[in-house]
PDB file of C-alpha atoms in Angstrom:
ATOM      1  CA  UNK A   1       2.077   0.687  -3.528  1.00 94.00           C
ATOM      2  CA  UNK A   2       2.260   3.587  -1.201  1.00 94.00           C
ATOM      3  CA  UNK A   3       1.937   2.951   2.629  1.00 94.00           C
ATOM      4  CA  UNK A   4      -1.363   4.797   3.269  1.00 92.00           C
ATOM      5  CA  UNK A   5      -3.257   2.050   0.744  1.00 93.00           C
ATOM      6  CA  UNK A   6      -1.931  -0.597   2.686  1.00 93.00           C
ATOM      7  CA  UNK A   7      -2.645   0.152   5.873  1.00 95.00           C
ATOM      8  CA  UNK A   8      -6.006   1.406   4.465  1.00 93.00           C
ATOM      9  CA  UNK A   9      -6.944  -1.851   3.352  1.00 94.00           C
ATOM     10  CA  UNK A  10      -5.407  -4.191   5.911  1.00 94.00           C
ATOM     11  CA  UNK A  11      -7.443  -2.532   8.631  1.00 93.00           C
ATOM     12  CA  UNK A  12     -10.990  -3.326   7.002  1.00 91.00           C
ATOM     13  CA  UNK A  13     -12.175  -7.114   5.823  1.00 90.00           C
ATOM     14  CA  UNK A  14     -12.660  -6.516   2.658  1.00 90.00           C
ATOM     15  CA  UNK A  15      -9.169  -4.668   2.020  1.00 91.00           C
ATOM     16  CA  UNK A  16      -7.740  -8.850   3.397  1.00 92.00           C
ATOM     17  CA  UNK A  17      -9.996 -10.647   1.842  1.00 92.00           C
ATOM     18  CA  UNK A  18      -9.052  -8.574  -1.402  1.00 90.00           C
ATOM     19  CA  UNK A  19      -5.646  -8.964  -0.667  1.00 87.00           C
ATOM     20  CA  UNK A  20      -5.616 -12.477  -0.215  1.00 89.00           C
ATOM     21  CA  UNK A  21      -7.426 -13.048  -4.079  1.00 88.00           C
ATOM     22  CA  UNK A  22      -5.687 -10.147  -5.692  1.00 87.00           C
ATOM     23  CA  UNK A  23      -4.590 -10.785  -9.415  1.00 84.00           C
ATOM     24  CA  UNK A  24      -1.637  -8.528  -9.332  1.00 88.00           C
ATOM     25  CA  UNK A  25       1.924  -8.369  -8.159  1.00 93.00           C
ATOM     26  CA  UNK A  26       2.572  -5.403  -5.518  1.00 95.00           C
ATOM     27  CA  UNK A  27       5.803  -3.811  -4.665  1.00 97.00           C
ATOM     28  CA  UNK A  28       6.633  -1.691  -2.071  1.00 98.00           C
ATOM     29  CA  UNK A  29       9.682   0.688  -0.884  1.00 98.00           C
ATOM     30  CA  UNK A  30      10.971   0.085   1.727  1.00 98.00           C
ATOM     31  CA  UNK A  31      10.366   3.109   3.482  1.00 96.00           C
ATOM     32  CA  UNK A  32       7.054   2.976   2.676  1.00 96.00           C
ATOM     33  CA  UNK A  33       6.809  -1.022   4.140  1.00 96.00           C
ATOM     34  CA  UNK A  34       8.451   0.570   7.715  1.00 96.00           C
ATOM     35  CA  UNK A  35       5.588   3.091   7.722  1.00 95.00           C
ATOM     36  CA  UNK A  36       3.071   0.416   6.631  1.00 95.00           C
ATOM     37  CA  UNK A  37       3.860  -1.777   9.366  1.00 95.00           C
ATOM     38  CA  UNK A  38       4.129   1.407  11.857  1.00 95.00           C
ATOM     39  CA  UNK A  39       1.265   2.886  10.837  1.00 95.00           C
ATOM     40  CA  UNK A  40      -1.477  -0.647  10.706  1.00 94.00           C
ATOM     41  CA  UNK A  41      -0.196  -0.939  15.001  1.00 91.00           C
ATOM     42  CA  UNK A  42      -1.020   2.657  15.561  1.00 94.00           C
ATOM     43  CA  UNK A  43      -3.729   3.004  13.358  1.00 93.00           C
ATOM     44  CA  UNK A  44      -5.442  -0.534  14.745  1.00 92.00           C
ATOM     45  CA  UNK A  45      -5.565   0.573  18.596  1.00 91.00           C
ATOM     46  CA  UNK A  46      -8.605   2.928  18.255  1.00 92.00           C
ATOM     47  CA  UNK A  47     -10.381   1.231  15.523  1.00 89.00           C
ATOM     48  CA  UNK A  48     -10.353  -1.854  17.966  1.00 90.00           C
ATOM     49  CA  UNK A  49     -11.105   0.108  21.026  1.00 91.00           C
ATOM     50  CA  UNK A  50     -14.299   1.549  18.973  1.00 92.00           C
ATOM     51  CA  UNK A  51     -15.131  -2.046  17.923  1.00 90.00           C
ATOM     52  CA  UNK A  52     -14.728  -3.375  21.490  1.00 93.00           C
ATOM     53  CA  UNK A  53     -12.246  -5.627  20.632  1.00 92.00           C
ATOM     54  CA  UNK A  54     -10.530  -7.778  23.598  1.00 92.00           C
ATOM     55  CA  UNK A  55      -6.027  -7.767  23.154  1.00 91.00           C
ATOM     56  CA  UNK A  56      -6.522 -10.811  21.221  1.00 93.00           C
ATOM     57  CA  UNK A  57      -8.747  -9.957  18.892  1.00 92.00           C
ATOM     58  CA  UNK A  58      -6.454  -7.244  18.246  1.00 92.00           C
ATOM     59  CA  UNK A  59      -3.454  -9.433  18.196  1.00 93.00           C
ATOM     60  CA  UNK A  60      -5.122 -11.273  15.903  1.00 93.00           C
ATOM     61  CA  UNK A  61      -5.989  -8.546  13.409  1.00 92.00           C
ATOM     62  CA  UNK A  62      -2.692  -7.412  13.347  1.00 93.00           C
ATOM     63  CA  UNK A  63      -0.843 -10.594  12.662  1.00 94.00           C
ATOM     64  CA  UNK A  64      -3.632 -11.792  10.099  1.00 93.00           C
ATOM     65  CA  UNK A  65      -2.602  -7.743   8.393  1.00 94.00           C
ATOM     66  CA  UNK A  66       1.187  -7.806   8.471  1.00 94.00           C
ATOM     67  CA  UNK A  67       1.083 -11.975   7.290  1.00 95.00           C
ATOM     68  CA  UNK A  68      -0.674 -10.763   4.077  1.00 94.00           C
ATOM     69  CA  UNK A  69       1.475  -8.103   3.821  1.00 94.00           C
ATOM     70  CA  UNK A  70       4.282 -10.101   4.243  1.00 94.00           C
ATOM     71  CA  UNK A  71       2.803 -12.546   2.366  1.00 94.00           C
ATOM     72  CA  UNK A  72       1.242 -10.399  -0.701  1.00 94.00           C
ATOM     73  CA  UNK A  73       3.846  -7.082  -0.836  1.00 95.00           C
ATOM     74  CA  UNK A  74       7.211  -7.572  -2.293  1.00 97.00           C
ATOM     75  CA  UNK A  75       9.792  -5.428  -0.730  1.00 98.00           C
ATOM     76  CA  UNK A  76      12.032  -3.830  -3.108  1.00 98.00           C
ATOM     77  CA  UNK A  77      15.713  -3.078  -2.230  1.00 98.00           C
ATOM     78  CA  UNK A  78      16.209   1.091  -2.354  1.00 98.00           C
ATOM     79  CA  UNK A  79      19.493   0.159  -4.587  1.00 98.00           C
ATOM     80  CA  UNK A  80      17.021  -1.003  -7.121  1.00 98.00           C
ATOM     81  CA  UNK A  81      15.432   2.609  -7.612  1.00 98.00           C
ATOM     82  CA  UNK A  82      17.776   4.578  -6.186  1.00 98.00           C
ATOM     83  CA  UNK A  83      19.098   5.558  -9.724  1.00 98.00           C
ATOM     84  CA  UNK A  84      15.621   7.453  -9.998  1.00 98.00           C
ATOM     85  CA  UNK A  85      15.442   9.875  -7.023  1.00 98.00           C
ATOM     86  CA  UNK A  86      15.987  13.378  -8.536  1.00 98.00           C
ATOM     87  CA  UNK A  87      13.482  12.610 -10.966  1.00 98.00           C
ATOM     88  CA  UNK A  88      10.705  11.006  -8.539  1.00 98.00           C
ATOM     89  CA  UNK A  89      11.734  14.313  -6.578  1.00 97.00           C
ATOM     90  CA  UNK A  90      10.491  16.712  -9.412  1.00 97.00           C
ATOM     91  CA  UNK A  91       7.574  14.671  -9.793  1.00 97.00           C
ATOM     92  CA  UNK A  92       6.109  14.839  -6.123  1.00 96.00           C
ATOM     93  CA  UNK A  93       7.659  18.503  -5.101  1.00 95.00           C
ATOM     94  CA  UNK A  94       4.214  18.379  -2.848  1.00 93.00           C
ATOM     95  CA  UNK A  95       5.397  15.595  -0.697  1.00 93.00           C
ATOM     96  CA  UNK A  96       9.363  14.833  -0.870  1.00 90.00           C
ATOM     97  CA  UNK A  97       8.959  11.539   1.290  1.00 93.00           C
ATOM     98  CA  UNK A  98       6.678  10.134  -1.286  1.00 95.00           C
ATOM     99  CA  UNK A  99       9.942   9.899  -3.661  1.00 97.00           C
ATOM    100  CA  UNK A 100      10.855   5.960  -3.204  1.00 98.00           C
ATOM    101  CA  UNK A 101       7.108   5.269  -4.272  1.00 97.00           C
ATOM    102  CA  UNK A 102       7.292   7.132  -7.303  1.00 98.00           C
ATOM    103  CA  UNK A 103      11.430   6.046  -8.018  1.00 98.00           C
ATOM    104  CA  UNK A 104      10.214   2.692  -7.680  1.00 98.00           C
ATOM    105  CA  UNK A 105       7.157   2.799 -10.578  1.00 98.00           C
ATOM    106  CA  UNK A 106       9.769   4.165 -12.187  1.00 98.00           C
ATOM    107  CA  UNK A 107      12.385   1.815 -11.797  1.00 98.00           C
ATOM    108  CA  UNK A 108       9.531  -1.225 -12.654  1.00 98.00           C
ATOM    109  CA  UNK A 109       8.186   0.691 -15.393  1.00 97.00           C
ATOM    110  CA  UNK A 110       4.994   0.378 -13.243  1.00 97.00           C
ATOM    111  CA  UNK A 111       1.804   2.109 -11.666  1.00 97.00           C
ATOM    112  CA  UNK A 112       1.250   3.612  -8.259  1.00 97.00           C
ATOM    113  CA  UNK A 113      -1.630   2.418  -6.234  1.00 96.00           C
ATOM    114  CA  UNK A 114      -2.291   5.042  -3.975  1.00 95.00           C
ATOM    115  CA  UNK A 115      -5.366   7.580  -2.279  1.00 94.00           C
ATOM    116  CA  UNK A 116      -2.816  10.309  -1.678  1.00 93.00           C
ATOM    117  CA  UNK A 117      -3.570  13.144  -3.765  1.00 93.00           C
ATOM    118  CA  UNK A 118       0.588  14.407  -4.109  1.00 92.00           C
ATOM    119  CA  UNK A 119       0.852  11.790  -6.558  1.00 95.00           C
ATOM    120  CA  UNK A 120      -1.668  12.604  -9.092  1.00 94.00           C
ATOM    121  CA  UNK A 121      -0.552  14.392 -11.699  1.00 94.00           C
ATOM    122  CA  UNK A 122       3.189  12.679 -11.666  1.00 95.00           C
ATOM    123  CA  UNK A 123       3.320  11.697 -15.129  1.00 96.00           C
ATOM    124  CA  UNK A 124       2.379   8.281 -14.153  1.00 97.00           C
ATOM    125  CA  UNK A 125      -0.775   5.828 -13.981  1.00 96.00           C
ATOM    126  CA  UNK A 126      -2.214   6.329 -10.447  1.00 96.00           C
ATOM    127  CA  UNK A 127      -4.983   4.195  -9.273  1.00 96.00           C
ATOM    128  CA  UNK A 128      -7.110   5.072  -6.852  1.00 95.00           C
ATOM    129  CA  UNK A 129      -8.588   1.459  -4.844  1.00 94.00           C
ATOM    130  CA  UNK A 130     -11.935   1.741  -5.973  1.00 92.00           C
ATOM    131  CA  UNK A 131     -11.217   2.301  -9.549  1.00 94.00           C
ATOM    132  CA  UNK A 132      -8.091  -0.675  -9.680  1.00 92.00           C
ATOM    133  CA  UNK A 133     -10.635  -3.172  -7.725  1.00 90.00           C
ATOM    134  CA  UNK A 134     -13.070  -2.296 -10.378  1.00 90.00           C
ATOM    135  CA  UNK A 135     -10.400  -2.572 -13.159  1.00 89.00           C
ATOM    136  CA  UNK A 136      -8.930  -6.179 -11.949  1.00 86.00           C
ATOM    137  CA  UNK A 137     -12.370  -7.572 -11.519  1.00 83.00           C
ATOM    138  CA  UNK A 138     -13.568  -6.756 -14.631  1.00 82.00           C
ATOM    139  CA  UNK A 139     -10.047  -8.232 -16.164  1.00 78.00           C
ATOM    140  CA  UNK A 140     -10.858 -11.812 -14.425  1.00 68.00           C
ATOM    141  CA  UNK A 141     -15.049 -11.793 -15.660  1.00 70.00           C
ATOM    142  CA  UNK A 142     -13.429 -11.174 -19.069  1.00 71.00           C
ATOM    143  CA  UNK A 143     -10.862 -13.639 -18.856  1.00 68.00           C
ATOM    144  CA  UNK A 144     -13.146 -16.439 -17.523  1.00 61.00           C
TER     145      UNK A 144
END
């Protein structure tokens, strides 16, 4: 997962309550989980201010976010993907911090869930959170 889909998600009710029922492991850098956890405080304080929301409701949104994160997101250690930073380098030229997101796929052999444009066209699967919600629900109807 890259940070901006997390924080993304954790700041809206249906990004938790999708979450909290997703059918999927997710992994994180964790650079990536720093910014994640940076980024969901700073990025909460106007959306709550717009939304009139007293310092406990805002508490409250950001502790139910960073429990699921917690909760949901697997941190992987950098020594894990490490191995694969001058390729993830080549592959995001765009963006060098995005490397960890991309070592790690490759390290797991896995996809990137992201909405930032630098990683398409890596040379791996990138899913954008409409299409991957779409995907996974229509993996469960099939499977029930």
């Amino acid at each position: 997962m890259d940070a901006n889909v997390v924080v993304g998600e954790l700041l809206r009710r249906r990004g938790q309550a999708k979450f909290e029922t997703l059918e999927a492991e997710l992994f994180i850098a964790p650079r990536a989980f720093g910014e994640a956890t940076y980024e969901l405080e700073r990025r909460l304080e106007p959306l709550a201010r717009r939304a009139g929301f007293s310092d406990a409701q805002k508490r409250a949104w950001l502790l139910t976010a960073l429990n699921l994160l917690r909760r949901r997101v697997t941190v992987i250690p950098e020594e894990t993907f490490a191995p694969f930073e001058p390729q993830a380098r080549l592959r995001v030229p765009q963006d060098p911090d995005d490397w960890p997101t991309v070592a790690l796929a490759l390290a797991l052999s896995a996809d990137v869930w992201t909405e930032d444009g630098d990683f398409f066209g890596c040379g791996l699967a990138v899913w954008r959170t409409d299409v991957l919600y779409t995907h996974l629900d229509d993996l469960g109807a099939s499977s029930s």
